[in-house]
XYZ file of C-alpha atoms in Angstrom:
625
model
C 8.010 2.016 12.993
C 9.424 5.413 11.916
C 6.620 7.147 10.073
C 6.169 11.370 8.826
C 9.331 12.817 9.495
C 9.654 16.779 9.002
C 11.593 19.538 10.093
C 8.750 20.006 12.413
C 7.385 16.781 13.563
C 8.764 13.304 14.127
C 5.906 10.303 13.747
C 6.787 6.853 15.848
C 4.028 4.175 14.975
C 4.087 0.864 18.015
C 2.174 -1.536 19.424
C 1.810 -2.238 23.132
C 1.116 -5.302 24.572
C 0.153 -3.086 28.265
C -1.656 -0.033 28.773
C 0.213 2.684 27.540
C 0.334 4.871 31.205
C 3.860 4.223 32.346
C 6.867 5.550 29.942
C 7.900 8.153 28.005
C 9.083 8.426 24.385
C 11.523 11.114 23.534
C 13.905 12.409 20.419
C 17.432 13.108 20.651
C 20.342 14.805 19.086
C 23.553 13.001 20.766
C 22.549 13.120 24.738
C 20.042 16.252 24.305
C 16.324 15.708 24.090
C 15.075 17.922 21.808
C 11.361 16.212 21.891
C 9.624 14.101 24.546
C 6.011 12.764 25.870
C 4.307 10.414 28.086
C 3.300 7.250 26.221
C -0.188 8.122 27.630
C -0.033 11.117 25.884
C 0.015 9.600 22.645
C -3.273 8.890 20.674
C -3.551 5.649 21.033
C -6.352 3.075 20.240
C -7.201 0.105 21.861
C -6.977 -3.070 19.770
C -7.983 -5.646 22.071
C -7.507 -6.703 25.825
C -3.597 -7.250 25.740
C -2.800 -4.645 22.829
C -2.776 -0.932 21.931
C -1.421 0.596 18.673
C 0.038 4.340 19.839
C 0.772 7.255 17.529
C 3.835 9.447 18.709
C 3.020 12.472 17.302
C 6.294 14.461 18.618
C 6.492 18.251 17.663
C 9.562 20.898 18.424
C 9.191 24.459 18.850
C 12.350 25.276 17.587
C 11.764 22.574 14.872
C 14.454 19.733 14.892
C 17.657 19.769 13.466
C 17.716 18.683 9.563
C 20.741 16.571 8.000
C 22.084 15.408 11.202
C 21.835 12.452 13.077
C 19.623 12.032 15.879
C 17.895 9.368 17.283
C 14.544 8.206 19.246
C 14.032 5.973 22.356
C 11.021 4.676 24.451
C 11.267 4.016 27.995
C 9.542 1.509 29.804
C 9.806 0.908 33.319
C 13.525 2.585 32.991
C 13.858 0.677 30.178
C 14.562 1.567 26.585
C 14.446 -0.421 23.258
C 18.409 -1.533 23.458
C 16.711 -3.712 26.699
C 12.989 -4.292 25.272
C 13.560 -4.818 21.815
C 17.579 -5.160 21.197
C 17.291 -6.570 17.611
C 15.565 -3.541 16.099
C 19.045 -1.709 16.224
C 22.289 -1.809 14.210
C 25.466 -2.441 15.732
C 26.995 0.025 17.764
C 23.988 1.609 18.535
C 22.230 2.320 21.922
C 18.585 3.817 20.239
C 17.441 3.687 16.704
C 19.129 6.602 15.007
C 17.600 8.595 11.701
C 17.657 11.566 9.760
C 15.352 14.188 8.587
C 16.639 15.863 5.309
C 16.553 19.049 3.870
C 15.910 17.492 0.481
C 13.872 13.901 -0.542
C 17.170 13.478 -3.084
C 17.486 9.536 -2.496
C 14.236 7.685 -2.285
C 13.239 3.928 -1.932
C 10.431 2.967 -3.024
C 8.219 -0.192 -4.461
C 5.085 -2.452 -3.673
C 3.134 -5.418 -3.643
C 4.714 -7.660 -0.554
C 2.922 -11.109 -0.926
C 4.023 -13.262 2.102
C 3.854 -16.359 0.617
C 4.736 -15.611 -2.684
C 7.600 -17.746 -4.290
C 10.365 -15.298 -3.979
C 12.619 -13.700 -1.507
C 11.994 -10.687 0.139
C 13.256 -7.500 -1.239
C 12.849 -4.944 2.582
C 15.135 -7.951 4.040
C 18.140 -7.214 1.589
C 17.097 -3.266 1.265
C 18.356 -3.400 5.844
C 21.239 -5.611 4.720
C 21.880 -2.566 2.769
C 21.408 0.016 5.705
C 23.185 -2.457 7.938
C 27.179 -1.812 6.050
C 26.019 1.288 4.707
C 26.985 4.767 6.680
C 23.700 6.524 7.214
C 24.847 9.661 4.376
C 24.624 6.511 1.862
C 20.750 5.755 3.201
C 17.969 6.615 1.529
C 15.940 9.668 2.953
C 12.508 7.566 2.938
C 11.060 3.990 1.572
C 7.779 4.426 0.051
C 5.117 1.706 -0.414
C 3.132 2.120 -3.166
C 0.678 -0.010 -2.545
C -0.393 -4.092 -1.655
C 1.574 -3.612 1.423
C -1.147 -6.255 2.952
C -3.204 -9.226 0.247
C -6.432 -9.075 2.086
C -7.518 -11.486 -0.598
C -4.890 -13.939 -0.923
C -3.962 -15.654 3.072
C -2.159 -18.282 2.812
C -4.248 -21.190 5.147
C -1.176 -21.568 7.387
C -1.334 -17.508 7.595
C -4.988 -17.420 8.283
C -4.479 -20.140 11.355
C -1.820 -17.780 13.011
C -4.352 -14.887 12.356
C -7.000 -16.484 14.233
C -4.299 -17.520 16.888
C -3.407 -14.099 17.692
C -6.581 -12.787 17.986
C -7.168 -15.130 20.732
C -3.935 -14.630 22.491
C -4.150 -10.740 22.413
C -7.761 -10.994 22.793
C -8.616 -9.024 19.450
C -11.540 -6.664 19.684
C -14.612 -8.943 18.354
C -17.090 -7.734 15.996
C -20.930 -8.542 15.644
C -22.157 -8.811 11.809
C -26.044 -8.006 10.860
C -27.227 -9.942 7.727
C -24.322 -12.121 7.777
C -23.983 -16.382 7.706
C -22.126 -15.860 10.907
C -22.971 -13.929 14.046
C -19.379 -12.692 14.895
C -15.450 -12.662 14.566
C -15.104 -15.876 17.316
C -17.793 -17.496 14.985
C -14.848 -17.911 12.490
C -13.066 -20.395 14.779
C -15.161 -22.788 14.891
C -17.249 -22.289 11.283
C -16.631 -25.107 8.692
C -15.822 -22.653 6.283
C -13.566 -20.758 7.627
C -10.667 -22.384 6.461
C -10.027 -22.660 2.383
C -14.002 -22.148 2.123
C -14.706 -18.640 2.523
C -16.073 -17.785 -0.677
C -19.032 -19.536 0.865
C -19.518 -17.086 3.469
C -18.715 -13.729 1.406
C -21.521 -12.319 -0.671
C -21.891 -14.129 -4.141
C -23.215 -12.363 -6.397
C -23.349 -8.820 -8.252
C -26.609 -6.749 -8.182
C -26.050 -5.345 -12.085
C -26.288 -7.622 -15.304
C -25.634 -7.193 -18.947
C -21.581 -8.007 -19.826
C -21.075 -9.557 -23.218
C -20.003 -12.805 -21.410
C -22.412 -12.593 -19.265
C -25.113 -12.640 -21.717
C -22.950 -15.973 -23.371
C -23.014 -18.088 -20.466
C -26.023 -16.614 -17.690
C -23.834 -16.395 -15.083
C -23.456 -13.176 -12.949
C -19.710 -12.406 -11.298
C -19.064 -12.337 -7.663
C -18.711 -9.363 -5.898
C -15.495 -10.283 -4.529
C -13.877 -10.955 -7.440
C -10.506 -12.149 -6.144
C -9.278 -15.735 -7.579
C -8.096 -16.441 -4.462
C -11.110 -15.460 -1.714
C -11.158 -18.816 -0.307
C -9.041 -17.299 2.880
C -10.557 -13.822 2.483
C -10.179 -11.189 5.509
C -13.367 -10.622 7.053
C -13.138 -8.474 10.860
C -11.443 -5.690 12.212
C -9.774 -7.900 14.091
C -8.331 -10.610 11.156
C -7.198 -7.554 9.473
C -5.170 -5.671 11.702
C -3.616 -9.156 12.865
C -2.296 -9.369 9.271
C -0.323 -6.404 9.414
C 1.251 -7.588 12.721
C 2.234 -10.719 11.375
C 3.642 -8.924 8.251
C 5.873 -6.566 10.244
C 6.717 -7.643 13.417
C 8.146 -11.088 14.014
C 7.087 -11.398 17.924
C 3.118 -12.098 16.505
C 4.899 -15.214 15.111
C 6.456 -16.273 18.721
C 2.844 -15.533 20.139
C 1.256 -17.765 17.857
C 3.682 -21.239 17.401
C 2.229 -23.850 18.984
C 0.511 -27.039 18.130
C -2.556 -26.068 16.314
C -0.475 -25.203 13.576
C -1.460 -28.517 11.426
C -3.744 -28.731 8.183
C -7.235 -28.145 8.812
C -9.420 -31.673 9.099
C -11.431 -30.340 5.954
C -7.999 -30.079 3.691
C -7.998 -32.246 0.465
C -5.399 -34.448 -0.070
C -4.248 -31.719 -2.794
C -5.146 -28.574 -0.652
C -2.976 -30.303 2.348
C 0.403 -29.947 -0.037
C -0.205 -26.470 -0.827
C -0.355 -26.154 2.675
C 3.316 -27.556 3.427
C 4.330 -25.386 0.416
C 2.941 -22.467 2.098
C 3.844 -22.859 5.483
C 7.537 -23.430 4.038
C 7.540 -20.329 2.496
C 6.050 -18.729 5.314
C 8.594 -20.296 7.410
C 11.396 -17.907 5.114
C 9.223 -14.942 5.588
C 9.234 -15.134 8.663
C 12.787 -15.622 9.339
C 13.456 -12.157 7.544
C 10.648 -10.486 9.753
C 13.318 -9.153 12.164
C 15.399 -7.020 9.392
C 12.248 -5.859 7.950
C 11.535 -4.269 11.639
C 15.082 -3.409 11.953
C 14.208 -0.985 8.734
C 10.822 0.348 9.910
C 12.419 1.304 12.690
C 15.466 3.571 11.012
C 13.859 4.549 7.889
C 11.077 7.448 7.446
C 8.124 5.131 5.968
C 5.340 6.597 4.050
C 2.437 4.407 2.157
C -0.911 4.447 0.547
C -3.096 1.575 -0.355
C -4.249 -0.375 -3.535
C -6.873 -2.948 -3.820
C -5.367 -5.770 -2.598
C -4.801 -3.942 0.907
C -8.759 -3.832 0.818
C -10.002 -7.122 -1.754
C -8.622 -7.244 -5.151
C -10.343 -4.721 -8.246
C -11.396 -2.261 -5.447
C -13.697 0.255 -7.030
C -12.993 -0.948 -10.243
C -16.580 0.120 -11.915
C -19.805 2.086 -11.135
C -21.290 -1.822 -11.012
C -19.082 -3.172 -8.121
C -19.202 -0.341 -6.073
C -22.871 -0.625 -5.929
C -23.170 -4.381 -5.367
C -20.686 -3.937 -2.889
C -21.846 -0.842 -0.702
C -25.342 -1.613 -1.062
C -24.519 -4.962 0.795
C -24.177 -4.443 4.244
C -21.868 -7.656 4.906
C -19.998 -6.732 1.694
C -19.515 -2.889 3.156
C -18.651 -4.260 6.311
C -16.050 -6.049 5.170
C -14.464 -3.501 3.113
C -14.869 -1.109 5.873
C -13.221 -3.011 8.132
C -10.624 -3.509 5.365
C -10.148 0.650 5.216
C -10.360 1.444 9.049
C -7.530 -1.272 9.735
C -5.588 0.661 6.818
C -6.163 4.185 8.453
C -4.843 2.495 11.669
C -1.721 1.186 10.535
C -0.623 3.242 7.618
C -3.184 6.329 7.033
C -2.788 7.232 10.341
C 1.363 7.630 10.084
C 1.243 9.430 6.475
C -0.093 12.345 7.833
C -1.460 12.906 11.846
C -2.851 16.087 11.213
C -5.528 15.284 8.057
C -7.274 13.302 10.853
C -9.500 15.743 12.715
C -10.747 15.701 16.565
C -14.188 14.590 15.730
C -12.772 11.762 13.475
C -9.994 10.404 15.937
C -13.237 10.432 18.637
C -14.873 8.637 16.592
C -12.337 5.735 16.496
C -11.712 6.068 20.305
C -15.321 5.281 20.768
C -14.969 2.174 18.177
C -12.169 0.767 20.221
C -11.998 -2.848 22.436
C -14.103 -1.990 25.443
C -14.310 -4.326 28.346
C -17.636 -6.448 28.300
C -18.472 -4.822 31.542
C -20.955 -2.157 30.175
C -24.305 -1.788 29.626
C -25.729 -3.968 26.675
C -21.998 -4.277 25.320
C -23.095 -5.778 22.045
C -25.633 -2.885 20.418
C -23.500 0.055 22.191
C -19.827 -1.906 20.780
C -21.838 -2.810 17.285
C -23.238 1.014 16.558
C -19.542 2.343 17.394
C -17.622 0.104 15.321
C -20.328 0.716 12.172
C -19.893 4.333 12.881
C -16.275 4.389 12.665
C -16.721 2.077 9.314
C -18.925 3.985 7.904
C -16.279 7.390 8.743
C -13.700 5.400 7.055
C -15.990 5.143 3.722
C -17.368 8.488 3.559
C -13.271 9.940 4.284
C -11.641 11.963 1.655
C -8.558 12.614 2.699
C -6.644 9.523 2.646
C -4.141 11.544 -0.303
C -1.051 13.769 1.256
C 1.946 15.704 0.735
C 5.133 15.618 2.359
C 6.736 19.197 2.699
C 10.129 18.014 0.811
C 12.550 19.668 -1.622
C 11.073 17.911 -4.602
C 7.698 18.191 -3.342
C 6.322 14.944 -2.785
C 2.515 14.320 -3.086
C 0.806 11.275 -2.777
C -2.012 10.167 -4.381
C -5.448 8.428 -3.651
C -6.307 6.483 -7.016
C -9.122 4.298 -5.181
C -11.749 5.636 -3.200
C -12.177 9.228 -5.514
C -12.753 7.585 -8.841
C -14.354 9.472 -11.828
C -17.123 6.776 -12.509
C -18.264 5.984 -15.914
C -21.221 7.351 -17.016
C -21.703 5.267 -20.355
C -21.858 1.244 -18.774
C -22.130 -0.132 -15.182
C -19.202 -2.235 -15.758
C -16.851 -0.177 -17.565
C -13.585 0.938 -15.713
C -13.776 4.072 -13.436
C -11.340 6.828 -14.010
C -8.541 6.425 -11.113
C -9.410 9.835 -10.111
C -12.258 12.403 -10.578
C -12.139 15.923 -11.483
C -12.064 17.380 -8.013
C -9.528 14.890 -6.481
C -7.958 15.848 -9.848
C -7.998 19.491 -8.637
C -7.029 18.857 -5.751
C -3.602 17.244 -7.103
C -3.296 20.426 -9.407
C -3.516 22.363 -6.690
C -0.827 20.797 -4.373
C 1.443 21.561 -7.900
C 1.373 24.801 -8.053
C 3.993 27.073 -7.319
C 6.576 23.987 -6.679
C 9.318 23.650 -9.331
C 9.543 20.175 -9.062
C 7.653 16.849 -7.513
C 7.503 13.469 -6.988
C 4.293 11.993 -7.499
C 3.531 8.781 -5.885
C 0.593 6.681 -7.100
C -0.112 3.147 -7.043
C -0.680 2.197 -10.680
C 1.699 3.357 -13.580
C 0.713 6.714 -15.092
C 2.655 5.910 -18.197
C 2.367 1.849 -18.293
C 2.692 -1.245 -20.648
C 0.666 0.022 -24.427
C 0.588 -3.786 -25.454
C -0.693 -4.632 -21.479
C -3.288 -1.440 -21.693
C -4.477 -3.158 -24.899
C -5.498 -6.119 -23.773
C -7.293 -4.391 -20.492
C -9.185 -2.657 -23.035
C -10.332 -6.021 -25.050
C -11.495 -7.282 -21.907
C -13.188 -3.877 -20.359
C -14.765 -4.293 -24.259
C -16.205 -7.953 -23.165
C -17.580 -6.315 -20.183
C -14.967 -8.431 -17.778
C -12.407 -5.643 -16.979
C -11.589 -7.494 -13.498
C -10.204 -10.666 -15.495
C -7.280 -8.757 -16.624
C -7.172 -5.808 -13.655
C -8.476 -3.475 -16.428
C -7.275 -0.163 -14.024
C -5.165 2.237 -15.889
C -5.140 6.004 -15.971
C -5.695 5.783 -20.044
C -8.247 3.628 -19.571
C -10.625 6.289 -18.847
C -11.076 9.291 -21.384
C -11.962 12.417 -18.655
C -9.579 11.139 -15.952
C -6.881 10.386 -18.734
C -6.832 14.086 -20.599
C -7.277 16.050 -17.148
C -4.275 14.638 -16.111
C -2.289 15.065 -19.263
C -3.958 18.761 -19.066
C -2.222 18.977 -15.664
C 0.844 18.242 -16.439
C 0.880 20.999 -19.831
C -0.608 23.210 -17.471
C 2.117 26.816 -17.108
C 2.310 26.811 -13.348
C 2.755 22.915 -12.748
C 6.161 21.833 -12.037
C 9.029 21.891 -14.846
C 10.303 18.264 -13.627
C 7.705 15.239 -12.563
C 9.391 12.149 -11.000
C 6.357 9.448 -11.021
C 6.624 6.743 -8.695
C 4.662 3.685 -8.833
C 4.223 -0.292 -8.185
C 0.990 -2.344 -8.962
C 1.868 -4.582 -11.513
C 4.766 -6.783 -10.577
C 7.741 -5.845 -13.174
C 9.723 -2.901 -12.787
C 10.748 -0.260 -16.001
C 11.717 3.569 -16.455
C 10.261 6.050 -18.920
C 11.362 9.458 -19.901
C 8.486 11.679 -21.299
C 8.108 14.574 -23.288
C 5.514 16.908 -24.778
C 5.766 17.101 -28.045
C 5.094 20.292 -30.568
C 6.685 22.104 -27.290
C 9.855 23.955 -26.972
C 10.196 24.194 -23.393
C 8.257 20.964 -22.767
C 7.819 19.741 -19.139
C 10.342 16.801 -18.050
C 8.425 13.494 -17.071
C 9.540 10.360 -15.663
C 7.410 7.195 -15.011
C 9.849 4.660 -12.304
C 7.977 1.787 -11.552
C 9.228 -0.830 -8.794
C 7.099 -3.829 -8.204
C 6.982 -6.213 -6.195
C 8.936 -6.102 -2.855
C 7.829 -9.676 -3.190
C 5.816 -10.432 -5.831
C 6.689 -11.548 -9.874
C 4.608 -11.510 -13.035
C 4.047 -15.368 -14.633
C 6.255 -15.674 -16.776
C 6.939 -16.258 -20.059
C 2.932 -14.566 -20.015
C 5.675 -11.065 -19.034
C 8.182 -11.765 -22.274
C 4.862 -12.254 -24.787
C 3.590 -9.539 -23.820
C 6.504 -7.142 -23.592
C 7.709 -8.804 -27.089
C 4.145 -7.511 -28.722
C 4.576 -3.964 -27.182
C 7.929 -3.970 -29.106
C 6.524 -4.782 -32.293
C 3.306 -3.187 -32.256
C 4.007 -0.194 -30.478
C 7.698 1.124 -31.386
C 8.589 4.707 -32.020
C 7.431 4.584 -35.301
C 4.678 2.598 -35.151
C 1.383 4.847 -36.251
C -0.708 2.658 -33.817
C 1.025 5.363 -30.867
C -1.512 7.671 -32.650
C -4.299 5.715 -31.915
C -3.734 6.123 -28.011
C -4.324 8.889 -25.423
C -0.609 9.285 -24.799
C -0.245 10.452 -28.887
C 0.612 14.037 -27.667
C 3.652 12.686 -25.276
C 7.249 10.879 -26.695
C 7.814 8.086 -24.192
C 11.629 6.852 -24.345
C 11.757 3.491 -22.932
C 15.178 3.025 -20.807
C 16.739 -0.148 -21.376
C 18.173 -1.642 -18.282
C 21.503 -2.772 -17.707
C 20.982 -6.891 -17.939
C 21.348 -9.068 -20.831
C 19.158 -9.252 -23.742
C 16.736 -7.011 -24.977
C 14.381 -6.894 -22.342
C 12.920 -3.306 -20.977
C 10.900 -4.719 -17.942
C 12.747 -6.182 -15.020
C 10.398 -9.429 -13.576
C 12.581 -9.674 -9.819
C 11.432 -8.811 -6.485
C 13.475 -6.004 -5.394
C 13.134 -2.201 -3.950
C 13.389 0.489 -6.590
C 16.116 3.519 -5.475
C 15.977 7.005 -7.156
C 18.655 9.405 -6.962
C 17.624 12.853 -7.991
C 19.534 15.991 -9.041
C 18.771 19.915 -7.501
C 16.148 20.508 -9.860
C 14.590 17.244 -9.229
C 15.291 15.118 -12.337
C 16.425 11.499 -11.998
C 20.403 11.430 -11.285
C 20.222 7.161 -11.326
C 17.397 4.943 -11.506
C 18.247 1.647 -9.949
C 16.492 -1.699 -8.806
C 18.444 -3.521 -5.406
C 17.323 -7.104 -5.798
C 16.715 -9.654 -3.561
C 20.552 -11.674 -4.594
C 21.732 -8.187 -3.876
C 22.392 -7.407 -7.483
C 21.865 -3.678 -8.712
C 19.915 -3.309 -11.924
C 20.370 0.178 -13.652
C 18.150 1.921 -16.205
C 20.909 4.447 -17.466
C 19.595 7.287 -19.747
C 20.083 7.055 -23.215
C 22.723 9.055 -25.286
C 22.468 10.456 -28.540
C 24.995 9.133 -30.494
């Protein structure tokens, strides 16, 4: 997987089934290598006994050439990926070939990838694209905005081929204190493994006093996913879900036999089962594209809750039930270190410091030939867990012409002070800062974050009705209005003299897609403001829940309506952009991968959606007429 690409650093992102002491990886422009390394000169962790994940951190002195093509290779044994892994290249081609630009003018970008989700997959047709496209027409990076793993939502058939792998790469197991089981192989043979986890997990919140609550006595969970019966609970189960996700060999390693309903299955639960491993079944066969494009296209990402367990940090309330739980903490820790693995660790190699990557060196699969292997492998692991909760850094820029920043709107919240189990602010005033700062002095960015800074009015409504109720994770009740300090610092930012003149916001999260264009008002030279939102690579909204909904915001919440006064957003004109499809409609409900063209100064040029029937939906900018 192609990860940070820069004028001064390339970032390759594998996984090794043997040690990695015997190879080299190097960059090239045409036959010249302008960049190489030993493979055991990589920072690499071990996974298990048959598997390493290696970060090729690759640096130039003379920095490497921008706008042209070059390429990458790894060599094993004399061997490069044209012999070891032929099907991540396009035809014609002898290594995977790239480009780093001079500007971030052509982005792709989106979220939410739900394996078995009813729908095609949108990264499948977005390599299709690559595939007949000459590499000037490709975008300059794909950015995933979030949900790029549902830790919450395994499909059985998915959770069987987890456990599979583990055992066939021999996973790195994990001892739990206070827990109903004693350690990751405990989940092979537990009856409730399968389709009956919300037994296991931790069941109930520590804090009282919701308005429903009081009605009916009964406290929530503290994982508060519908779907938890599958949850992701070790190190191990996580990190085989992103294999399985990206590369399609973890699917060869794991067919076999055992792949049949669990004995326990109801007669109803065994035909969601076929459903699921059908769909799985067309996931899979799209798995080898979807490598095809890691391996061409720079990839930057950042998590939302789902990559950890749905309504992550969602109030002062959960985050204390949770944390204060040490199989609950474990789990979510587990949840973050296998995200710093596979996608912090490629954003951005150099926000993770010497003491920090020795830390996860000494957290890695060690042989069982050591001295008292369980306390010594147990106190290492919980270290590195508890590094991954206290870490602050997981936000990062990319040094690009817009300036590209990407935000952290989950683990820096600005917590309520008024209710336990009201809605935390998506950021707090010094990660807030910290985003102003990154601003300054740039003429231009694109922002990335996960939820909509500019979303649904009608949608934000009803969040607030049930945040109101004290049950804000019925209705995912996380938006940046939601919370008043978080909500008019950021609006502050953005009126602010030395911010940028042009914001491009990118974001995912809620499964439709729309474009806004925003401006100050009572300002003459007012600051330019677009909200693009993409979502889901594979993932819809129910419908015709999507058309009620978007039908209210019409009528309640037009241009004229005085109810806009009543909001947070009163100060700003939003223009909706009307896509190009039939009907009135303003929110696209299709799986696809958002593309943004973008001007010099950094304003929009097009704003597109590819979908997954390879059909291009437009949101053209309205004229005055």
């Amino acid at each position: 997987m192609l990860r940070r690409t820069t004028q001064h650093e390339v970032t390759l992102w594998s996984v090794l089934t043997q040690k990695p002491d015997d190879g080299t990886v190097s960059v090239y422009q045409h036959d010249q290598i302008l960049a190489s390394k030993p493979l055991s000169a990589g920072n690499w962790f071990r996974i298990g006994e048959r598997a390493w994940i290696v970060l090729h951190h690759l640096r130039s002195a003379h920095g490497f050439p921008v706008d042209r093509p070059l390429s990458y290779d790894i060599q094993i044994n004399r061997s490069g990926l044209a012999d070891i892994q032929p099907d991540v290249l396009y035809d014609n081609e002898q290594a995977p070939s790239f480009c780093i630009p001079s500007t971030a003018t052509h982005i792709a970008h989106g979220s939410c990838r739900h394996p078995h989700h009813h729908c095609d997959d949108a990264l499948v047709t977005l390599d299709q694209h690559l595939a007949t496209a000459p590499m000037t027409q490709w975008p300059n990076m794909l950015i995933m905005s979030g949900d790029q793993i549902y830790a919450d939502d395994v499909a059985t058939p998915m959770l069987q081929r987890i456990r599979r792998l583990i055992a066939v790469l021999g996973l790195k197991n994990e001892y739990f204190e206070a827990a109903p089981i004693v350690d990751c192989r405990a989940l092979d043979t537990h009856p409730d493994s399968y389709v009956q986890r919300g037994k296991l997990l931790p069941n109930q919140r520590a804090e009282k006093g919701s308005r429903l609550e009081k009605l009916f006595g009964q406290p929530l969970p503290i994982f508060t996913s519908k779907t938890v019966s599958n949850h992701l609970i070790s190190f191990a189960e996580h990190v085989a879900m992103y294999l399985l996700v990206w590369a399609p060999v973890s699917w060869a390693l794991t067919d076999g036999p055992h792949l049949q309903p669990p004995s326990q299955l109801t007669e109803e639960q065994r035909e969601r089962y076929q459903q699921e491993k059908a769909t799985l079944d067309v996931f899979r066969a799209g798995l080898p594209q979807v490598q095809r494009l890691f391996a061409h296209l720079s990839t930057y990402m950042i998590f939302d809750d789902h990559d950890i367990t749905d309504d992550w940090n969602i109030t002062v309330g959960w985050e204390q039930a949770a944390y204060f739980n040490p199989f609950s903490r474990r789990i979510i820790g587990n949840g973050l270190m296998a995200y710093w693995l596979c996608q912090g660790w490629g954003n951005a190699p150099d926000n993770f410091s010497q003491d920090f990557l020795t830390t996860a060196r000494q957290s890695a699969y060690q042989p069982i030939d050591i001295r008292d292997p369980i306390d010594i492998q147990t106190e290492a692991h919980q270290a590195m867990v508890e590094q991954c909760l206290r870490f602050e850094h997981w936000h990062y820029t990319v040094p690009t012409t817009p300036h590209l920043v990407v935000l952290d709107t989950r683990t820096r919240r600005w917590r309520s002070e008024s209710r336990m189990n009201k809605p935390s602010g998506l950021m707090d005033w010094e990660a807030l800062m910290d985003f102003q700062h990154d601003l300054l002095r740039h003429d231009s960015a694109v922002i990335v974050s996960a939820a909509p800074m500019f979303g649904v009015k009608f949608i934000e409504v009803l969040q607030r009705v049930a945040t109101w109720l004290g049950v804000p994770t019925v209705v995912d009740a996380e938006n940046w209005m939601a919370h008043p300090g978080s909500a008019n610092t950021l609006l502050s930012i953005f009126r602010h003299q030395r911010t940028p003149t042009n914001y491009v916001i990118l974001s995912g999260d809620v499964h439709y897609s729309f474009a806004y264009d925003i401006r100050i008002r009572f300002r003459t030279h007012s600051p330019r403001l677009w909200q693009i939102t993409a979502s889901g690579f594979k993932n819809r909204f129910p419908e015709p829940l999507l058309t009620i909904c978007e039908w209210c915001d019409r009528v309640l919440f037009s241009p004229l309506s005085p109810l806009n006064w009543l909001t947070k957003r009163k100060r700003m004109r939003i223009e909706r952009r009307d896509p190009d499809t039939p009907g009135p409609k303003r929110l696209v409900n299709a799986s696809a991968v958002g593309l943004v063209t973008l001007n010099e100064d950094g304003s929009p040029r097009t704003i597109s959606l590819l979908k997954t029937d390879g059909q291009r939906v437009s949101f053209p900018e309205k004229t005055n007429t």
